[in-house]
Amino acid sequence: MLIDTPTNRPGTPETTAPATRRRHDDAPDTAALFARLAEMEEGPDREAVRDELVTLWLPMAHRIAGRFRDRGESIEDLRQVAALGLVKAIDRFDPSRGAFESYAVPTITGEVKRHFRDRMWALRVPRRVQELRNKVRVARRELTQNPGSPEPSVADIAAHTGLTEEEVNAGLEALESFSTLSLDAELSADDDGYSLADTLGAADSSYDVVVDRESAKEGLRRLPERERAILYMRFFEDMTQSRIADHLGISQMHVSRLISRSCARVRDEVLGQRTGTRGTGGTSTTA
């Protein structure tokens, strides 16, 4: 077995010997293949060299994928994503700019991270919120890495990351929002247990009625007195058009026209839609 021994003499500057061992056993020496690939034209021969490179470097891609296991995605799917990143790295690599491993590792890692960012959220959230979540998650891990460290506060995380407390709160909320919870999920183990849906409120239609009435008040006040009386008899006293006609001494057809015109005028005013005929329709006509 060869053992490296220092060759510098005392008092002389220490020099660093070139590394003779790779960091990982799954980093093959493929410099010659990449140089050959860069010179080849598109065709079957180039595809064969490319496939050979993919095969040689695939163990490294699988190793990188293994770093992300136990995060809710199967290792088989992660390996597929990492393999895709490897292919992209091989296609984009320029042999004149350094070692392939230095280029491939961040490329493959980024591909796997994008997979989690874009595909693993149960609900699609803005990328900005996803980035805040990642920053907060890393900060919490760094602040609690020492045994006995207390759970960091929002202010602690903000100071550590340079984020505002509002951004930290958004990131913390996103940490709890990676997956969804069914509305049928039981929240109580008691015999009278209830689900999440049971705790949610429902829209009260009465509020809409209040809004509509308040909106229509001004329009109703501006109607002629007889038209207000007709609407009151029809919608508040529940009188038929025939009874209203007999009561006012006009035809039922005229009552129907007045009701339609009055309702349309109030509706237009509520919606802010001014028509050209509104000014002429403000006075009541008689049969």
PDB file of C-alpha atoms in Angstrom:
ATOM      1  CA  MET A   1       0.000   0.000   0.000  1.00  0.00           C
ATOM      2  CA  LEU A   2       1.322   3.462  -0.926  1.00  0.00           C
ATOM      3  CA  ILE A   3       1.466   6.066   1.825  1.00  0.00           C
ATOM      4  CA  ASP A   4       1.909   9.749   1.085  1.00  0.00           C
ATOM      5  CA  THR A   5       4.870  11.241   2.960  1.00  0.00           C
ATOM      6  CA  PRO A   6       5.633  14.947   3.310  1.00  0.00           C
ATOM      7  CA  THR A   7       8.427  16.112   1.041  1.00  0.00           C
ATOM      8  CA  ASN A   8       8.756  19.712   2.200  1.00  0.00           C
ATOM      9  CA  ARG A   9      11.621  20.612   4.482  1.00  0.00           C
ATOM     10  CA  PRO A  10      11.228  22.489   7.768  1.00  0.00           C
ATOM     11  CA  GLY A  11      10.941  26.179   7.220  1.00  0.00           C
ATOM     12  CA  THR A  12       9.796  25.903   3.632  1.00  0.00           C
ATOM     13  CA  PRO A  13       6.257  26.750   2.580  1.00  0.00           C
ATOM     14  CA  GLU A  14       3.961  23.776   2.645  1.00  0.00           C
ATOM     15  CA  THR A  15       2.742  22.682  -0.777  1.00  0.00           C
ATOM     16  CA  THR A  16      -0.360  20.711  -1.482  1.00  0.00           C
ATOM     17  CA  ALA A  17       0.143  17.577  -3.520  1.00  0.00           C
ATOM     18  CA  PRO A  18      -2.393  16.925  -6.232  1.00  0.00           C
ATOM     19  CA  ALA A  19      -5.186  14.613  -5.139  1.00  0.00           C
ATOM     20  CA  THR A  20      -4.709  11.065  -6.316  1.00  0.00           C
ATOM     21  CA  ARG A  21      -7.929   9.637  -4.900  1.00  0.00           C
ATOM     22  CA  ARG A  22     -11.473  10.508  -5.866  1.00  0.00           C
ATOM     23  CA  ARG A  23     -13.998  11.456  -3.297  1.00  0.00           C
ATOM     24  CA  HIS A  24     -16.461   8.774  -4.375  1.00  0.00           C
ATOM     25  CA  ASP A  25     -15.985   5.423  -5.997  1.00  0.00           C
ATOM     26  CA  ASP A  26     -18.872   6.156  -8.361  1.00  0.00           C
ATOM     27  CA  ALA A  27     -16.966   8.925 -10.176  1.00  0.00           C
ATOM     28  CA  PRO A  28     -15.312   7.144 -13.124  1.00  0.00           C
ATOM     29  CA  ASP A  29     -12.556   8.616 -15.281  1.00  0.00           C
ATOM     30  CA  THR A  30     -14.436   9.556 -18.435  1.00  0.00           C
ATOM     31  CA  ALA A  31     -12.469  12.567 -19.630  1.00  0.00           C
ATOM     32  CA  ALA A  32     -11.476  10.801 -22.835  1.00  0.00           C
ATOM     33  CA  LEU A  33     -15.092   9.814 -23.558  1.00  0.00           C
ATOM     34  CA  PHE A  34     -16.339  13.378 -23.038  1.00  0.00           C
ATOM     35  CA  ALA A  35     -13.608  14.739 -25.308  1.00  0.00           C
ATOM     36  CA  ARG A  36     -14.617  12.216 -27.928  1.00  0.00           C
ATOM     37  CA  LEU A  37     -18.309  13.028 -27.510  1.00  0.00           C
ATOM     38  CA  ALA A  38     -17.646  16.742 -28.005  1.00  0.00           C
ATOM     39  CA  GLU A  39     -16.006  16.085 -31.374  1.00  0.00           C
ATOM     40  CA  MET A  40     -18.613  13.694 -32.755  1.00  0.00           C
ATOM     41  CA  GLU A  41     -21.473  14.573 -35.068  1.00  0.00           C
ATOM     42  CA  GLU A  42     -25.042  13.547 -34.356  1.00  0.00           C
ATOM     43  CA  GLY A  43     -25.650   9.928 -35.199  1.00  0.00           C
ATOM     44  CA  PRO A  44     -25.695   6.365 -33.856  1.00  0.00           C
ATOM     45  CA  ASP A  45     -22.022   6.403 -32.862  1.00  0.00           C
ATOM     46  CA  ARG A  46     -22.459   9.536 -30.761  1.00  0.00           C
ATOM     47  CA  GLU A  47     -25.601   8.118 -29.136  1.00  0.00           C
ATOM     48  CA  ALA A  48     -23.627   4.997 -28.196  1.00  0.00           C
ATOM     49  CA  VAL A  49     -20.912   7.074 -26.489  1.00  0.00           C
ATOM     50  CA  ARG A  50     -23.579   9.150 -24.724  1.00  0.00           C
ATOM     51  CA  ASP A  51     -25.336   6.004 -23.485  1.00  0.00           C
ATOM     52  CA  GLU A  52     -22.027   4.664 -22.219  1.00  0.00           C
ATOM     53  CA  LEU A  53     -21.453   7.843 -20.215  1.00  0.00           C
ATOM     54  CA  VAL A  54     -24.944   7.642 -18.746  1.00  0.00           C
ATOM     55  CA  THR A  55     -24.312   4.042 -17.678  1.00  0.00           C
ATOM     56  CA  LEU A  56     -20.952   4.898 -16.083  1.00  0.00           C
ATOM     57  CA  TRP A  57     -22.282   7.867 -14.119  1.00  0.00           C
ATOM     58  CA  LEU A  58     -25.693   6.413 -13.181  1.00  0.00           C
ATOM     59  CA  PRO A  59     -24.466   5.098  -9.782  1.00  0.00           C
ATOM     60  CA  MET A  60     -23.570   8.670  -8.799  1.00  0.00           C
ATOM     61  CA  ALA A  61     -27.038   9.863  -9.812  1.00  0.00           C
ATOM     62  CA  HIS A  62     -28.602   7.110  -7.694  1.00  0.00           C
ATOM     63  CA  ARG A  63     -26.430   8.136  -4.744  1.00  0.00           C
ATOM     64  CA  ILE A  64     -27.639  11.730  -5.011  1.00  0.00           C
ATOM     65  CA  ALA A  65     -31.241  10.556  -5.241  1.00  0.00           C
ATOM     66  CA  GLY A  66     -30.705   8.573  -2.027  1.00  0.00           C
ATOM     67  CA  ARG A  67     -30.097  11.801  -0.129  1.00  0.00           C
ATOM     68  CA  PHE A  68     -33.758  12.687  -0.594  1.00  0.00           C
ATOM     69  CA  ARG A  69     -35.308   9.425   0.566  1.00  0.00           C
ATOM     70  CA  ASP A  70     -37.981   9.452   3.301  1.00  0.00           C
ATOM     71  CA  ARG A  71     -39.478  12.720   2.065  1.00  0.00           C
ATOM     72  CA  GLY A  72     -42.719  11.285   0.765  1.00  0.00           C
ATOM     73  CA  GLU A  73     -41.434  10.139  -2.636  1.00  0.00           C
ATOM     74  CA  SER A  74     -40.407   6.619  -3.607  1.00  0.00           C
ATOM     75  CA  ILE A  75     -36.714   5.993  -4.219  1.00  0.00           C
ATOM     76  CA  GLU A  76     -37.508   4.579  -7.656  1.00  0.00           C
ATOM     77  CA  ASP A  77     -39.122   7.840  -8.748  1.00  0.00           C
ATOM     78  CA  LEU A  78     -36.263   9.849  -7.271  1.00  0.00           C
ATOM     79  CA  ARG A  79     -33.768   7.782  -9.219  1.00  0.00           C
ATOM     80  CA  GLN A  80     -35.688   8.433 -12.408  1.00  0.00           C
ATOM     81  CA  VAL A  81     -35.569  12.164 -11.753  1.00  0.00           C
ATOM     82  CA  ALA A  82     -31.865  12.017 -10.932  1.00  0.00           C
ATOM     83  CA  ALA A  83     -31.206  10.045 -14.124  1.00  0.00           C
ATOM     84  CA  LEU A  84     -32.973  12.763 -16.096  1.00  0.00           C
ATOM     85  CA  GLY A  85     -30.721  15.335 -14.455  1.00  0.00           C
ATOM     86  CA  LEU A  86     -27.697  13.224 -15.371  1.00  0.00           C
ATOM     87  CA  VAL A  87     -28.712  13.149 -19.036  1.00  0.00           C
ATOM     88  CA  LYS A  88     -29.142  16.923 -19.007  1.00  0.00           C
ATOM     89  CA  ALA A  89     -25.706  17.330 -17.397  1.00  0.00           C
ATOM     90  CA  ILE A  90     -24.049  15.132 -20.024  1.00  0.00           C
ATOM     91  CA  ASP A  91     -25.740  17.002 -22.872  1.00  0.00           C
ATOM     92  CA  ARG A  92     -24.739  20.416 -21.534  1.00  0.00           C
ATOM     93  CA  PHE A  93     -21.255  19.654 -20.229  1.00  0.00           C
ATOM     94  CA  ASP A  94     -18.258  21.371 -21.827  1.00  0.00           C
ATOM     95  CA  PRO A  95     -15.097  19.256 -21.242  1.00  0.00           C
ATOM     96  CA  SER A  96     -12.896  22.349 -21.533  1.00  0.00           C
ATOM     97  CA  ARG A  97     -14.397  23.894 -18.394  1.00  0.00           C
ATOM     98  CA  GLY A  98     -13.349  21.353 -15.772  1.00  0.00           C
ATOM     99  CA  ALA A  99     -14.324  18.011 -14.259  1.00  0.00           C
ATOM    100  CA  PHE A 100     -17.708  16.538 -15.050  1.00  0.00           C
ATOM    101  CA  GLU A 101     -18.489  15.622 -11.436  1.00  0.00           C
ATOM    102  CA  SER A 102     -18.257  19.272 -10.350  1.00  0.00           C
ATOM    103  CA  TYR A 103     -20.839  20.156 -12.970  1.00  0.00           C
ATOM    104  CA  ALA A 104     -23.069  17.112 -12.679  1.00  0.00           C
ATOM    105  CA  VAL A 105     -23.617  17.066  -8.902  1.00  0.00           C
ATOM    106  CA  PRO A 106     -25.371  20.476  -8.662  1.00  0.00           C
ATOM    107  CA  THR A 107     -27.229  19.808 -11.914  1.00  0.00           C
ATOM    108  CA  ILE A 108     -28.663  16.500 -10.689  1.00  0.00           C
ATOM    109  CA  THR A 109     -29.346  17.859  -7.202  1.00  0.00           C
ATOM    110  CA  GLY A 110     -31.187  20.829  -8.672  1.00  0.00           C
ATOM    111  CA  GLU A 111     -33.305  18.538 -10.833  1.00  0.00           C
ATOM    112  CA  VAL A 112     -34.381  16.506  -7.788  1.00  0.00           C
ATOM    113  CA  LYS A 113     -35.127  19.653  -5.793  1.00  0.00           C
ATOM    114  CA  ARG A 114     -37.231  21.038  -8.627  1.00  0.00           C
ATOM    115  CA  HIS A 115     -39.158  17.778  -8.627  1.00  0.00           C
ATOM    116  CA  PHE A 116     -40.076  18.283  -4.976  1.00  0.00           C
ATOM    117  CA  ARG A 117     -40.829  21.960  -5.556  1.00  0.00           C
ATOM    118  CA  ASP A 118     -43.090  21.469  -8.558  1.00  0.00           C
ATOM    119  CA  ARG A 119     -44.631  18.015  -8.119  1.00  0.00           C
ATOM    120  CA  MET A 120     -44.783  17.098  -4.445  1.00  0.00           C
ATOM    121  CA  TRP A 121     -47.018  19.873  -3.129  1.00  0.00           C
ATOM    122  CA  ALA A 122     -50.593  18.702  -2.738  1.00  0.00           C
ATOM    123  CA  LEU A 123     -51.691  22.248  -3.598  1.00  0.00           C
ATOM    124  CA  ARG A 124     -49.789  24.549  -5.928  1.00  0.00           C
ATOM    125  CA  VAL A 125     -48.280  27.462  -4.034  1.00  0.00           C
ATOM    126  CA  PRO A 126     -46.211  30.379  -5.366  1.00  0.00           C
ATOM    127  CA  ARG A 127     -42.504  29.716  -5.814  1.00  0.00           C
ATOM    128  CA  ARG A 128     -41.734  32.608  -3.461  1.00  0.00           C
ATOM    129  CA  VAL A 129     -43.575  30.814  -0.643  1.00  0.00           C
ATOM    130  CA  GLN A 130     -41.762  27.566  -1.434  1.00  0.00           C
ATOM    131  CA  GLU A 131     -38.421  29.376  -1.192  1.00  0.00           C
ATOM    132  CA  LEU A 132     -39.422  30.908   2.145  1.00  0.00           C
ATOM    133  CA  ARG A 133     -40.360  27.454   3.400  1.00  0.00           C
ATOM    134  CA  ASN A 134     -36.949  26.067   2.460  1.00  0.00           C
ATOM    135  CA  LYS A 135     -35.080  28.968   4.083  1.00  0.00           C
ATOM    136  CA  VAL A 136     -37.081  28.639   7.294  1.00  0.00           C
ATOM    137  CA  ARG A 137     -36.636  24.859   7.364  1.00  0.00           C
ATOM    138  CA  VAL A 138     -32.852  25.136   6.962  1.00  0.00           C
ATOM    139  CA  ALA A 139     -32.643  27.903   9.573  1.00  0.00           C
ATOM    140  CA  ARG A 140     -34.602  25.865  12.123  1.00  0.00           C
ATOM    141  CA  ARG A 141     -32.305  22.912  11.562  1.00  0.00           C
ATOM    142  CA  GLU A 142     -29.173  25.037  11.939  1.00  0.00           C
ATOM    143  CA  LEU A 143     -30.456  26.776  15.075  1.00  0.00           C
ATOM    144  CA  THR A 144     -31.378  23.499  16.796  1.00  0.00           C
ATOM    145  CA  GLN A 145     -28.438  21.345  15.681  1.00  0.00           C
ATOM    146  CA  ASN A 146     -26.789  21.536  19.093  1.00  0.00           C
ATOM    147  CA  PRO A 147     -28.304  19.186  21.735  1.00  0.00           C
ATOM    148  CA  GLY A 148     -30.576  21.012  24.124  1.00  0.00           C
ATOM    149  CA  SER A 149     -31.090  24.000  21.853  1.00  0.00           C
ATOM    150  CA  PRO A 150     -34.535  25.565  22.366  1.00  0.00           C
ATOM    151  CA  GLU A 151     -37.016  25.875  19.538  1.00  0.00           C
ATOM    152  CA  PRO A 152     -36.130  29.139  17.757  1.00  0.00           C
ATOM    153  CA  SER A 153     -38.653  31.945  17.791  1.00  0.00           C
ATOM    154  CA  VAL A 154     -39.847  33.840  14.757  1.00  0.00           C
ATOM    155  CA  ALA A 155     -37.473  36.670  15.673  1.00  0.00           C
ATOM    156  CA  ASP A 156     -34.545  34.228  15.954  1.00  0.00           C
ATOM    157  CA  ILE A 157     -35.232  32.776  12.505  1.00  0.00           C
ATOM    158  CA  ALA A 158     -35.664  36.257  11.020  1.00  0.00           C
ATOM    159  CA  ALA A 159     -32.300  37.358  12.434  1.00  0.00           C
ATOM    160  CA  HIS A 160     -30.606  34.179  11.207  1.00  0.00           C
ATOM    161  CA  THR A 161     -31.968  34.358   7.660  1.00  0.00           C
ATOM    162  CA  GLY A 162     -32.272  38.097   7.103  1.00  0.00           C
ATOM    163  CA  LEU A 163     -35.987  37.699   6.402  1.00  0.00           C
ATOM    164  CA  THR A 164     -38.741  39.793   7.917  1.00  0.00           C
ATOM    165  CA  GLU A 165     -40.904  38.248  10.620  1.00  0.00           C
ATOM    166  CA  GLU A 166     -43.850  38.350   8.204  1.00  0.00           C
ATOM    167  CA  GLU A 167     -41.847  36.302   5.677  1.00  0.00           C
ATOM    168  CA  VAL A 168     -40.803  33.856   8.400  1.00  0.00           C
ATOM    169  CA  ASN A 169     -44.446  33.367   9.398  1.00  0.00           C
ATOM    170  CA  ALA A 170     -45.331  32.661   5.762  1.00  0.00           C
ATOM    171  CA  GLY A 171     -42.531  30.094   5.615  1.00  0.00           C
ATOM    172  CA  LEU A 172     -43.683  28.453   8.838  1.00  0.00           C
ATOM    173  CA  GLU A 173     -47.224  28.187   7.510  1.00  0.00           C
ATOM    174  CA  ALA A 174     -45.878  26.603   4.335  1.00  0.00           C
ATOM    175  CA  LEU A 175     -43.991  24.027   6.415  1.00  0.00           C
ATOM    176  CA  GLU A 176     -47.344  22.730   7.607  1.00  0.00           C
ATOM    177  CA  SER A 177     -48.945  22.914   4.164  1.00  0.00           C
ATOM    178  CA  PHE A 178     -46.868  20.461   2.141  1.00  0.00           C
ATOM    179  CA  SER A 179     -49.654  17.886   2.231  1.00  0.00           C
ATOM    180  CA  THR A 180     -53.417  18.221   2.511  1.00  0.00           C
ATOM    181  CA  LEU A 181     -55.798  16.851   5.098  1.00  0.00           C
ATOM    182  CA  SER A 182     -59.073  15.277   4.078  1.00  0.00           C
ATOM    183  CA  LEU A 183     -62.235  17.064   5.166  1.00  0.00           C
ATOM    184  CA  ASP A 184     -63.431  13.672   6.391  1.00  0.00           C
ATOM    185  CA  ALA A 185     -60.429  13.263   8.712  1.00  0.00           C
ATOM    186  CA  GLU A 186     -61.549  12.504  12.257  1.00  0.00           C
ATOM    187  CA  LEU A 187     -60.379  15.121  14.763  1.00  0.00           C
ATOM    188  CA  SER A 188     -61.669  13.307  17.839  1.00  0.00           C
ATOM    189  CA  ALA A 189     -61.357   9.686  18.903  1.00  0.00           C
ATOM    190  CA  ASP A 190     -64.422   9.878  21.153  1.00  0.00           C
ATOM    191  CA  ASP A 191     -67.701   8.162  20.380  1.00  0.00           C
ATOM    192  CA  ASP A 192     -69.111  11.524  19.347  1.00  0.00           C
ATOM    193  CA  GLY A 193     -66.121  12.211  17.140  1.00  0.00           C
ATOM    194  CA  TYR A 194     -66.304  14.866  14.484  1.00  0.00           C
ATOM    195  CA  SER A 195     -64.496  15.500  11.227  1.00  0.00           C
ATOM    196  CA  LEU A 196     -62.648  18.529   9.951  1.00  0.00           C
ATOM    197  CA  ALA A 197     -65.637  19.430   7.770  1.00  0.00           C
ATOM    198  CA  ASP A 198     -67.801  19.678  10.908  1.00  0.00           C
ATOM    199  CA  THR A 199     -65.621  22.520  12.210  1.00  0.00           C
ATOM    200  CA  LEU A 200     -65.886  24.662   9.089  1.00  0.00           C
ATOM    201  CA  GLY A 201     -68.445  27.397   8.802  1.00  0.00           C
ATOM    202  CA  ALA A 202     -70.806  27.920   5.894  1.00  0.00           C
ATOM    203  CA  ALA A 203     -71.811  31.048   4.059  1.00  0.00           C
ATOM    204  CA  ASP A 204     -74.970  32.616   5.497  1.00  0.00           C
ATOM    205  CA  SER A 205     -77.310  33.632   2.701  1.00  0.00           C
ATOM    206  CA  SER A 206     -78.972  36.131   5.031  1.00  0.00           C
ATOM    207  CA  TYR A 207     -75.967  38.435   4.623  1.00  0.00           C
ATOM    208  CA  ASP A 208     -76.639  38.598   0.902  1.00  0.00           C
ATOM    209  CA  VAL A 209     -80.227  39.586   1.589  1.00  0.00           C
ATOM    210  CA  VAL A 210     -79.070  42.392   3.896  1.00  0.00           C
ATOM    211  CA  VAL A 211     -76.616  43.666   1.282  1.00  0.00           C
ATOM    212  CA  ASP A 212     -79.288  43.572  -1.435  1.00  0.00           C
ATOM    213  CA  ARG A 213     -81.831  45.447   0.692  1.00  0.00           C
ATOM    214  CA  GLU A 214     -79.385  48.153   1.691  1.00  0.00           C
ATOM    215  CA  SER A 215     -78.263  48.550  -1.918  1.00  0.00           C
ATOM    216  CA  ALA A 216     -81.820  48.899  -3.182  1.00  0.00           C
ATOM    217  CA  LYS A 217     -82.956  51.470  -0.601  1.00  0.00           C
ATOM    218  CA  GLU A 218     -81.826  54.574  -2.456  1.00  0.00           C
ATOM    219  CA  GLY A 219     -83.266  53.382  -5.748  1.00  0.00           C
ATOM    220  CA  LEU A 220     -86.603  52.618  -4.130  1.00  0.00           C
ATOM    221  CA  ARG A 221     -86.732  56.090  -2.520  1.00  0.00           C
ATOM    222  CA  ARG A 222     -86.341  57.710  -5.926  1.00  0.00           C
ATOM    223  CA  LEU A 223     -89.308  55.845  -7.449  1.00  0.00           C
ATOM    224  CA  PRO A 224     -92.641  57.676  -7.848  1.00  0.00           C
ATOM    225  CA  GLU A 225     -94.996  57.135  -4.911  1.00  0.00           C
ATOM    226  CA  ARG A 226     -97.487  55.007  -6.866  1.00  0.00           C
ATOM    227  CA  GLU A 227     -94.719  52.658  -8.100  1.00  0.00           C
ATOM    228  CA  ARG A 228     -93.404  52.290  -4.544  1.00  0.00           C
ATOM    229  CA  ALA A 229     -96.937  51.448  -3.419  1.00  0.00           C
ATOM    230  CA  ILE A 230     -97.336  48.843  -6.161  1.00  0.00           C
ATOM    231  CA  LEU A 231     -94.023  47.152  -5.213  1.00  0.00           C
ATOM    232  CA  TYR A 232     -95.005  47.203  -1.544  1.00  0.00           C
ATOM    233  CA  MET A 233     -98.391  45.604  -2.234  1.00  0.00           C
ATOM    234  CA  ARG A 234     -96.850  42.991  -4.535  1.00  0.00           C
ATOM    235  CA  PHE A 235     -93.752  41.939  -2.544  1.00  0.00           C
ATOM    236  CA  PHE A 236     -94.592  42.785   1.042  1.00  0.00           C
ATOM    237  CA  GLU A 237     -98.370  42.273   1.214  1.00  0.00           C
ATOM    238  CA  ASP A 238     -98.222  39.405  -1.325  1.00  0.00           C
ATOM    239  CA  MET A 239    -101.118  40.797  -3.356  1.00  0.00           C
ATOM    240  CA  THR A 240    -101.711  39.490  -6.867  1.00  0.00           C
ATOM    241  CA  GLN A 241    -101.474  41.801  -9.859  1.00  0.00           C
ATOM    242  CA  SER A 242    -105.254  41.513 -10.345  1.00  0.00           C
ATOM    243  CA  ARG A 243    -105.981  42.717  -6.804  1.00  0.00           C
ATOM    244  CA  ILE A 244    -103.500  45.584  -7.188  1.00  0.00           C
ATOM    245  CA  ALA A 245    -105.154  46.584 -10.479  1.00  0.00           C
ATOM    246  CA  ASP A 246    -108.614  46.564  -8.861  1.00  0.00           C
ATOM    247  CA  HIS A 247    -107.305  48.534  -5.888  1.00  0.00           C
ATOM    248  CA  LEU A 248    -105.774  51.271  -8.091  1.00  0.00           C
ATOM    249  CA  GLY A 249    -108.401  51.195 -10.832  1.00  0.00           C
ATOM    250  CA  ILE A 250    -105.974  50.319 -13.622  1.00  0.00           C
ATOM    251  CA  SER A 251    -105.467  47.259 -15.834  1.00  0.00           C
ATOM    252  CA  GLN A 252    -103.495  44.203 -14.759  1.00  0.00           C
ATOM    253  CA  MET A 253    -101.249  44.636 -17.831  1.00  0.00           C
ATOM    254  CA  HIS A 254    -100.365  48.135 -16.690  1.00  0.00           C
ATOM    255  CA  VAL A 255     -99.531  46.855 -13.192  1.00  0.00           C
ATOM    256  CA  SER A 256     -97.254  44.234 -14.735  1.00  0.00           C
ATOM    257  CA  ARG A 257     -95.444  46.861 -16.833  1.00  0.00           C
ATOM    258  CA  LEU A 258     -94.972  49.163 -13.839  1.00  0.00           C
ATOM    259  CA  ILE A 259     -93.547  46.347 -11.703  1.00  0.00           C
ATOM    260  CA  SER A 260     -91.096  45.286 -14.429  1.00  0.00           C
ATOM    261  CA  ARG A 261     -89.999  48.873 -15.128  1.00  0.00           C
ATOM    262  CA  SER A 262     -89.558  49.731 -11.445  1.00  0.00           C
ATOM    263  CA  CYS A 263     -87.524  46.612 -10.697  1.00  0.00           C
ATOM    264  CA  ALA A 264     -85.327  47.171 -13.754  1.00  0.00           C
ATOM    265  CA  ARG A 265     -84.695  50.783 -12.737  1.00  0.00           C
ATOM    266  CA  VAL A 266     -83.675  49.857  -9.182  1.00  0.00           C
ATOM    267  CA  ARG A 267     -81.496  46.993 -10.425  1.00  0.00           C
ATOM    268  CA  ASP A 268     -79.688  49.230 -12.917  1.00  0.00           C
ATOM    269  CA  GLU A 269     -79.038  51.817 -10.253  1.00  0.00           C
ATOM    270  CA  VAL A 270     -77.675  49.255  -7.849  1.00  0.00           C
ATOM    271  CA  LEU A 271     -75.333  47.865 -10.488  1.00  0.00           C
ATOM    272  CA  GLY A 272     -74.260  51.328 -11.512  1.00  0.00           C
ATOM    273  CA  GLN A 273     -75.492  50.883 -15.065  1.00  0.00           C
ATOM    274  CA  ARG A 274     -76.996  54.148 -16.203  1.00  0.00           C
ATOM    275  CA  THR A 275     -79.162  53.779 -19.273  1.00  0.00           C
ATOM    276  CA  GLY A 276     -80.177  56.517 -21.673  1.00  0.00           C
ATOM    277  CA  THR A 277     -83.852  56.012 -20.916  1.00  0.00           C
ATOM    278  CA  ARG A 278     -83.585  56.293 -17.154  1.00  0.00           C
ATOM    279  CA  GLY A 279     -84.188  60.027 -17.094  1.00  0.00           C
ATOM    280  CA  THR A 280     -87.403  59.689 -19.038  1.00  0.00           C
ATOM    281  CA  GLY A 281     -88.576  56.686 -17.100  1.00  0.00           C
ATOM    282  CA  GLY A 282     -88.539  58.391 -13.734  1.00  0.00           C
ATOM    283  CA  THR A 283     -92.086  59.703 -13.942  1.00  0.00           C
ATOM    284  CA  SER A 284     -95.082  57.478 -13.679  1.00  0.00           C
ATOM    285  CA  THR A 285     -97.507  57.139 -16.531  1.00  0.00           C
ATOM    286  CA  THR A 286    -101.166  56.414 -16.249  1.00  0.00           C
ATOM    287  CA  ALA A 287    -103.449  54.400 -18.429  1.00  0.00           C
TER     288      ALA A 287
END
